[in-house]
Amino acid sequence: MERNIRSLFSFDIGIDEIEGIIGASLFGALQANLILHFHPDGLEAVKMLGATVREPTLTGGALLLFVCGVLLGLPFLAFASGSVNSFVTTIIALSSKSTLLQKLLVPLLNISALGVTLFALGQVYGLAVGVVFYGFGVPLWLSLIGYSGAYALPSLGLIPLFAWMTYGGMMGLIYGVIMER
């Protein structure tokens, strides 16, 4: 029995897609958590994220990163569905002009074409999430709730930005692999 949810963006989202993106976004959030926990700048970023719910600890921030990972993963469905065709067309045009790019991409595309495509789109999405959500949204929210340790706007460190790009890339890769099976 196929159950679909009609989205605001005029495409059907099946239960399989929702389950896939939830699992993929949890995996991406795990990767981001690992990156952030192995660098001092990352530890501060985790604490800052936890402070948004008045729990400025590593545990609070890590748990909130999983929650935010899932919540931010759901809009990825709309982003990916609207971007895949134009992205693939661009990659095909670029690879037709470069033999080096062909040598790199053809083996990867044979393994999982959708996974490789969504990995790249996921990194773009992760960069946007890192800048908008983490760089501006979190510090703005902390200043609105009166948190004394709020960072100045924008709050963009290389390690947190790399963690968000990893989150997006891994989410896209795993989601693509799940959807191909």
PDB file of C-alpha atoms in Angstrom:
ATOM      1  CA  MET A   1       0.000   0.000   0.000  1.00  0.00           C
ATOM      2  CA  GLU A   2       1.660   3.199  -1.198  1.00  0.00           C
ATOM      3  CA  ARG A   3       1.058   6.276   0.914  1.00  0.00           C
ATOM      4  CA  ASN A   4       2.110   9.666  -0.380  1.00  0.00           C
ATOM      5  CA  ILE A   5       2.013  13.091   1.167  1.00  0.00           C
ATOM      6  CA  ARG A   6       1.305  15.979  -1.176  1.00  0.00           C
ATOM      7  CA  SER A   7       3.885  18.683  -0.484  1.00  0.00           C
ATOM      8  CA  LEU A   8       3.654  22.423  -0.911  1.00  0.00           C
ATOM      9  CA  PHE A   9       6.106  22.217  -3.793  1.00  0.00           C
ATOM     10  CA  SER A  10       3.743  20.131  -5.969  1.00  0.00           C
ATOM     11  CA  PHE A  11       5.490  16.789  -5.799  1.00  0.00           C
ATOM     12  CA  ASP A  12       4.557  13.655  -3.954  1.00  0.00           C
ATOM     13  CA  ILE A  13       6.656  12.577  -1.003  1.00  0.00           C
ATOM     14  CA  GLY A  14       6.313   8.899  -0.214  1.00  0.00           C
ATOM     15  CA  ILE A  15       6.818   7.326   3.172  1.00  0.00           C
ATOM     16  CA  ASP A  16       9.970   5.650   1.808  1.00  0.00           C
ATOM     17  CA  GLU A  17      11.441   9.076   1.032  1.00  0.00           C
ATOM     18  CA  ILE A  18      10.622  10.377   4.508  1.00  0.00           C
ATOM     19  CA  GLU A  19      12.143   7.309   6.180  1.00  0.00           C
ATOM     20  CA  GLY A  20      15.170   7.591   3.918  1.00  0.00           C
ATOM     21  CA  ILE A  21      15.803  11.259   4.655  1.00  0.00           C
ATOM     22  CA  ILE A  22      15.366  10.765   8.402  1.00  0.00           C
ATOM     23  CA  GLY A  23      17.945   7.962   8.434  1.00  0.00           C
ATOM     24  CA  ALA A  24      20.288   9.868   6.134  1.00  0.00           C
ATOM     25  CA  SER A  25      20.023  13.089   8.136  1.00  0.00           C
ATOM     26  CA  LEU A  26      20.735  11.230  11.397  1.00  0.00           C
ATOM     27  CA  PHE A  27      23.848   9.754   9.777  1.00  0.00           C
ATOM     28  CA  GLY A  28      24.895  13.205   8.552  1.00  0.00           C
ATOM     29  CA  ALA A  29      24.314  14.673  12.023  1.00  0.00           C
ATOM     30  CA  LEU A  30      26.463  11.912  13.531  1.00  0.00           C
ATOM     31  CA  GLN A  31      29.305  12.835  11.165  1.00  0.00           C
ATOM     32  CA  ALA A  32      28.946  16.530  12.028  1.00  0.00           C
ATOM     33  CA  ASN A  33      28.929  15.714  15.749  1.00  0.00           C
ATOM     34  CA  LEU A  34      32.133  13.694  15.400  1.00  0.00           C
ATOM     35  CA  ILE A  35      33.890  16.514  13.549  1.00  0.00           C
ATOM     36  CA  LEU A  36      32.782  19.098  16.102  1.00  0.00           C
ATOM     37  CA  HIS A  37      33.803  16.957  19.074  1.00  0.00           C
ATOM     38  CA  PHE A  38      37.395  16.547  17.892  1.00  0.00           C
ATOM     39  CA  HIS A  39      38.290  20.236  17.653  1.00  0.00           C
ATOM     40  CA  PRO A  40      38.214  22.950  20.355  1.00  0.00           C
ATOM     41  CA  ASP A  41      36.315  25.359  18.049  1.00  0.00           C
ATOM     42  CA  GLY A  42      33.831  22.595  17.415  1.00  0.00           C
ATOM     43  CA  LEU A  43      33.268  21.993  21.107  1.00  0.00           C
ATOM     44  CA  GLU A  44      32.308  25.640  21.517  1.00  0.00           C
ATOM     45  CA  ALA A  45      29.965  25.345  18.542  1.00  0.00           C
ATOM     46  CA  VAL A  46      28.220  22.348  20.117  1.00  0.00           C
ATOM     47  CA  LYS A  47      27.826  24.218  23.409  1.00  0.00           C
ATOM     48  CA  MET A  48      26.475  27.251  21.556  1.00  0.00           C
ATOM     49  CA  LEU A  49      23.894  25.096  19.796  1.00  0.00           C
ATOM     50  CA  GLY A  50      22.844  23.602  23.121  1.00  0.00           C
ATOM     51  CA  ALA A  51      22.508  27.079  24.590  1.00  0.00           C
ATOM     52  CA  THR A  52      19.634  27.768  22.174  1.00  0.00           C
ATOM     53  CA  VAL A  53      17.491  25.526  24.401  1.00  0.00           C
ATOM     54  CA  ARG A  54      19.193  26.747  27.595  1.00  0.00           C
ATOM     55  CA  GLU A  55      21.412  23.662  27.825  1.00  0.00           C
ATOM     56  CA  PRO A  56      24.933  24.955  26.975  1.00  0.00           C
ATOM     57  CA  THR A  57      26.614  21.580  27.456  1.00  0.00           C
ATOM     58  CA  LEU A  58      28.213  19.139  25.055  1.00  0.00           C
ATOM     59  CA  THR A  59      25.421  16.637  25.638  1.00  0.00           C
ATOM     60  CA  GLY A  60      22.676  19.210  25.109  1.00  0.00           C
ATOM     61  CA  GLY A  61      24.302  20.526  21.958  1.00  0.00           C
ATOM     62  CA  ALA A  62      24.987  17.064  20.542  1.00  0.00           C
ATOM     63  CA  LEU A  63      21.390  15.945  21.093  1.00  0.00           C
ATOM     64  CA  LEU A  64      20.058  19.155  19.576  1.00  0.00           C
ATOM     65  CA  LEU A  65      22.309  18.659  16.563  1.00  0.00           C
ATOM     66  CA  PHE A  66      20.552  15.344  15.897  1.00  0.00           C
ATOM     67  CA  VAL A  67      17.138  16.996  16.234  1.00  0.00           C
ATOM     68  CA  CYS A  68      18.153  19.900  13.992  1.00  0.00           C
ATOM     69  CA  GLY A  69      19.721  17.443  11.561  1.00  0.00           C
ATOM     70  CA  VAL A  70      16.385  15.690  11.063  1.00  0.00           C
ATOM     71  CA  LEU A  71      14.368  18.917  10.946  1.00  0.00           C
ATOM     72  CA  LEU A  72      16.771  20.477   8.449  1.00  0.00           C
ATOM     73  CA  GLY A  73      16.895  17.242   6.451  1.00  0.00           C
ATOM     74  CA  LEU A  74      13.222  17.372   5.546  1.00  0.00           C
ATOM     75  CA  PRO A  75      13.512  20.547   3.402  1.00  0.00           C
ATOM     76  CA  PHE A  76      16.370  18.817   1.586  1.00  0.00           C
ATOM     77  CA  LEU A  77      13.726  16.721  -0.182  1.00  0.00           C
ATOM     78  CA  ALA A  78      12.296  19.857  -1.800  1.00  0.00           C
ATOM     79  CA  PHE A  79      15.760  21.249  -2.538  1.00  0.00           C
ATOM     80  CA  ALA A  80      16.984  18.018  -4.097  1.00  0.00           C
ATOM     81  CA  SER A  81      13.870  17.354  -6.161  1.00  0.00           C
ATOM     82  CA  GLY A  82      14.000  20.829  -7.669  1.00  0.00           C
ATOM     83  CA  SER A  83      17.756  20.801  -8.291  1.00  0.00           C
ATOM     84  CA  VAL A  84      18.724  17.308  -9.463  1.00  0.00           C
ATOM     85  CA  ASN A  85      17.891  17.698 -13.166  1.00  0.00           C
ATOM     86  CA  SER A  86      19.674  21.024 -13.624  1.00  0.00           C
ATOM     87  CA  PHE A  87      22.655  19.811 -11.596  1.00  0.00           C
ATOM     88  CA  VAL A  88      22.996  16.626 -13.663  1.00  0.00           C
ATOM     89  CA  THR A  89      22.754  18.622 -16.889  1.00  0.00           C
ATOM     90  CA  THR A  90      25.542  20.924 -15.678  1.00  0.00           C
ATOM     91  CA  ILE A  91      27.762  18.000 -14.661  1.00  0.00           C
ATOM     92  CA  ILE A  92      27.234  16.280 -18.019  1.00  0.00           C
ATOM     93  CA  ALA A  93      28.155  19.484 -19.852  1.00  0.00           C
ATOM     94  CA  LEU A  94      31.283  19.965 -17.730  1.00  0.00           C
ATOM     95  CA  SER A  95      32.404  16.347 -17.999  1.00  0.00           C
ATOM     96  CA  SER A  96      31.969  16.314 -21.766  1.00  0.00           C
ATOM     97  CA  LYS A  97      34.706  18.961 -21.951  1.00  0.00           C
ATOM     98  CA  SER A  98      37.125  17.374 -19.466  1.00  0.00           C
ATOM     99  CA  THR A  99      38.603  13.895 -19.744  1.00  0.00           C
ATOM    100  CA  LEU A 100      39.959  14.155 -16.181  1.00  0.00           C
ATOM    101  CA  LEU A 101      36.459  14.825 -14.865  1.00  0.00           C
ATOM    102  CA  GLN A 102      35.158  11.875 -16.908  1.00  0.00           C
ATOM    103  CA  LYS A 103      37.794   9.577 -15.401  1.00  0.00           C
ATOM    104  CA  LEU A 104      36.807  10.682 -11.894  1.00  0.00           C
ATOM    105  CA  LEU A 105      33.036  10.669 -12.284  1.00  0.00           C
ATOM    106  CA  VAL A 106      32.247   7.648 -14.463  1.00  0.00           C
ATOM    107  CA  PRO A 107      33.350   4.998 -11.905  1.00  0.00           C
ATOM    108  CA  LEU A 108      31.521   6.824  -9.112  1.00  0.00           C
ATOM    109  CA  LEU A 109      28.372   7.216 -11.183  1.00  0.00           C
ATOM    110  CA  ASN A 110      28.433   3.500 -11.987  1.00  0.00           C
ATOM    111  CA  ILE A 111      28.369   2.726  -8.262  1.00  0.00           C
ATOM    112  CA  SER A 112      25.550   5.130  -7.311  1.00  0.00           C
ATOM    113  CA  ALA A 113      24.629   7.921  -9.692  1.00  0.00           C
ATOM    114  CA  LEU A 114      21.947   9.343  -7.427  1.00  0.00           C
ATOM    115  CA  GLY A 115      24.187   9.051  -4.366  1.00  0.00           C
ATOM    116  CA  VAL A 116      27.048  10.955  -6.027  1.00  0.00           C
ATOM    117  CA  THR A 117      24.690  13.615  -7.363  1.00  0.00           C
ATOM    118  CA  LEU A 118      22.937  14.106  -4.038  1.00  0.00           C
ATOM    119  CA  PHE A 119      26.295  14.115  -2.222  1.00  0.00           C
ATOM    120  CA  ALA A 120      27.313  17.201  -4.198  1.00  0.00           C
ATOM    121  CA  LEU A 121      23.899  18.824  -3.791  1.00  0.00           C
ATOM    122  CA  GLY A 122      24.001  17.958  -0.099  1.00  0.00           C
ATOM    123  CA  GLN A 123      27.278  19.798   0.330  1.00  0.00           C
ATOM    124  CA  VAL A 124      25.764  22.907  -1.234  1.00  0.00           C
ATOM    125  CA  TYR A 125      22.724  22.506   1.016  1.00  0.00           C
ATOM    126  CA  GLY A 126      24.960  21.956   4.063  1.00  0.00           C
ATOM    127  CA  LEU A 127      26.909  25.117   3.247  1.00  0.00           C
ATOM    128  CA  ALA A 128      23.662  27.088   3.056  1.00  0.00           C
ATOM    129  CA  VAL A 129      22.419  25.564   6.326  1.00  0.00           C
ATOM    130  CA  GLY A 130      25.735  26.335   8.001  1.00  0.00           C
ATOM    131  CA  VAL A 131      25.691  29.970   6.935  1.00  0.00           C
ATOM    132  CA  VAL A 132      21.981  30.703   7.425  1.00  0.00           C
ATOM    133  CA  PHE A 133      21.063  28.470  10.357  1.00  0.00           C
ATOM    134  CA  TYR A 134      24.295  28.281  12.324  1.00  0.00           C
ATOM    135  CA  GLY A 135      26.038  31.481  11.228  1.00  0.00           C
ATOM    136  CA  PHE A 136      23.083  33.819  11.622  1.00  0.00           C
ATOM    137  CA  GLY A 137      20.091  32.018  13.136  1.00  0.00           C
ATOM    138  CA  VAL A 138      21.720  30.533  16.231  1.00  0.00           C
ATOM    139  CA  PRO A 139      23.570  33.713  17.338  1.00  0.00           C
ATOM    140  CA  LEU A 140      20.471  35.801  16.645  1.00  0.00           C
ATOM    141  CA  TRP A 141      18.323  33.454  18.721  1.00  0.00           C
ATOM    142  CA  LEU A 142      20.873  33.466  21.559  1.00  0.00           C
ATOM    143  CA  SER A 143      20.883  37.261  21.643  1.00  0.00           C
ATOM    144  CA  LEU A 144      17.062  37.318  21.597  1.00  0.00           C
ATOM    145  CA  ILE A 145      16.798  34.995  24.598  1.00  0.00           C
ATOM    146  CA  GLY A 146      19.445  36.994  26.449  1.00  0.00           C
ATOM    147  CA  TYR A 147      22.152  34.351  26.599  1.00  0.00           C
ATOM    148  CA  SER A 148      25.292  35.976  27.961  1.00  0.00           C
ATOM    149  CA  GLY A 149      27.656  33.901  25.816  1.00  0.00           C
ATOM    150  CA  ALA A 150      26.011  34.803  22.498  1.00  0.00           C
ATOM    151  CA  TYR A 151      28.408  35.250  19.624  1.00  0.00           C
ATOM    152  CA  ALA A 152      28.431  38.228  17.309  1.00  0.00           C
ATOM    153  CA  LEU A 153      26.727  37.972  13.947  1.00  0.00           C
ATOM    154  CA  PRO A 154      27.773  36.222  11.807  1.00  0.00           C
ATOM    155  CA  SER A 155      29.290  33.345  13.735  1.00  0.00           C
ATOM    156  CA  LEU A 156      31.091  31.423  11.028  1.00  0.00           C
ATOM    157  CA  GLY A 157      34.055  29.284  11.949  1.00  0.00           C
ATOM    158  CA  LEU A 158      35.746  26.958   9.482  1.00  0.00           C
ATOM    159  CA  ILE A 159      35.287  23.840  11.603  1.00  0.00           C
ATOM    160  CA  PRO A 160      31.525  24.291  12.147  1.00  0.00           C
ATOM    161  CA  LEU A 161      31.076  25.201   8.492  1.00  0.00           C
ATOM    162  CA  PHE A 162      33.003  22.080   7.464  1.00  0.00           C
ATOM    163  CA  ALA A 163      30.827  20.032   9.845  1.00  0.00           C
ATOM    164  CA  TRP A 164      27.622  21.375   8.259  1.00  0.00           C
ATOM    165  CA  MET A 165      28.959  20.668   4.754  1.00  0.00           C
ATOM    166  CA  THR A 166      29.823  17.136   5.868  1.00  0.00           C
ATOM    167  CA  TYR A 167      26.315  16.789   7.319  1.00  0.00           C
ATOM    168  CA  GLY A 168      24.783  17.821   3.991  1.00  0.00           C
ATOM    169  CA  GLY A 169      27.092  15.708   1.876  1.00  0.00           C
ATOM    170  CA  MET A 170      26.650  12.554   3.938  1.00  0.00           C
ATOM    171  CA  MET A 171      22.903  13.108   4.156  1.00  0.00           C
ATOM    172  CA  GLY A 172      22.719  13.449   0.371  1.00  0.00           C
ATOM    173  CA  LEU A 173      24.940  10.438  -0.265  1.00  0.00           C
ATOM    174  CA  ILE A 174      23.082   8.110   2.080  1.00  0.00           C
ATOM    175  CA  TYR A 175      19.680   9.353   0.908  1.00  0.00           C
ATOM    176  CA  GLY A 176      20.695   8.782  -2.716  1.00  0.00           C
ATOM    177  CA  VAL A 177      21.959   5.278  -2.016  1.00  0.00           C
ATOM    178  CA  ILE A 178      18.760   4.432  -0.076  1.00  0.00           C
ATOM    179  CA  MET A 179      16.540   5.742  -2.885  1.00  0.00           C
ATOM    180  CA  GLU A 180      18.460   3.767  -5.543  1.00  0.00           C
ATOM    181  CA  ARG A 181      17.863   0.404  -3.906  1.00  0.00           C
TER     182      ARG A 181
END
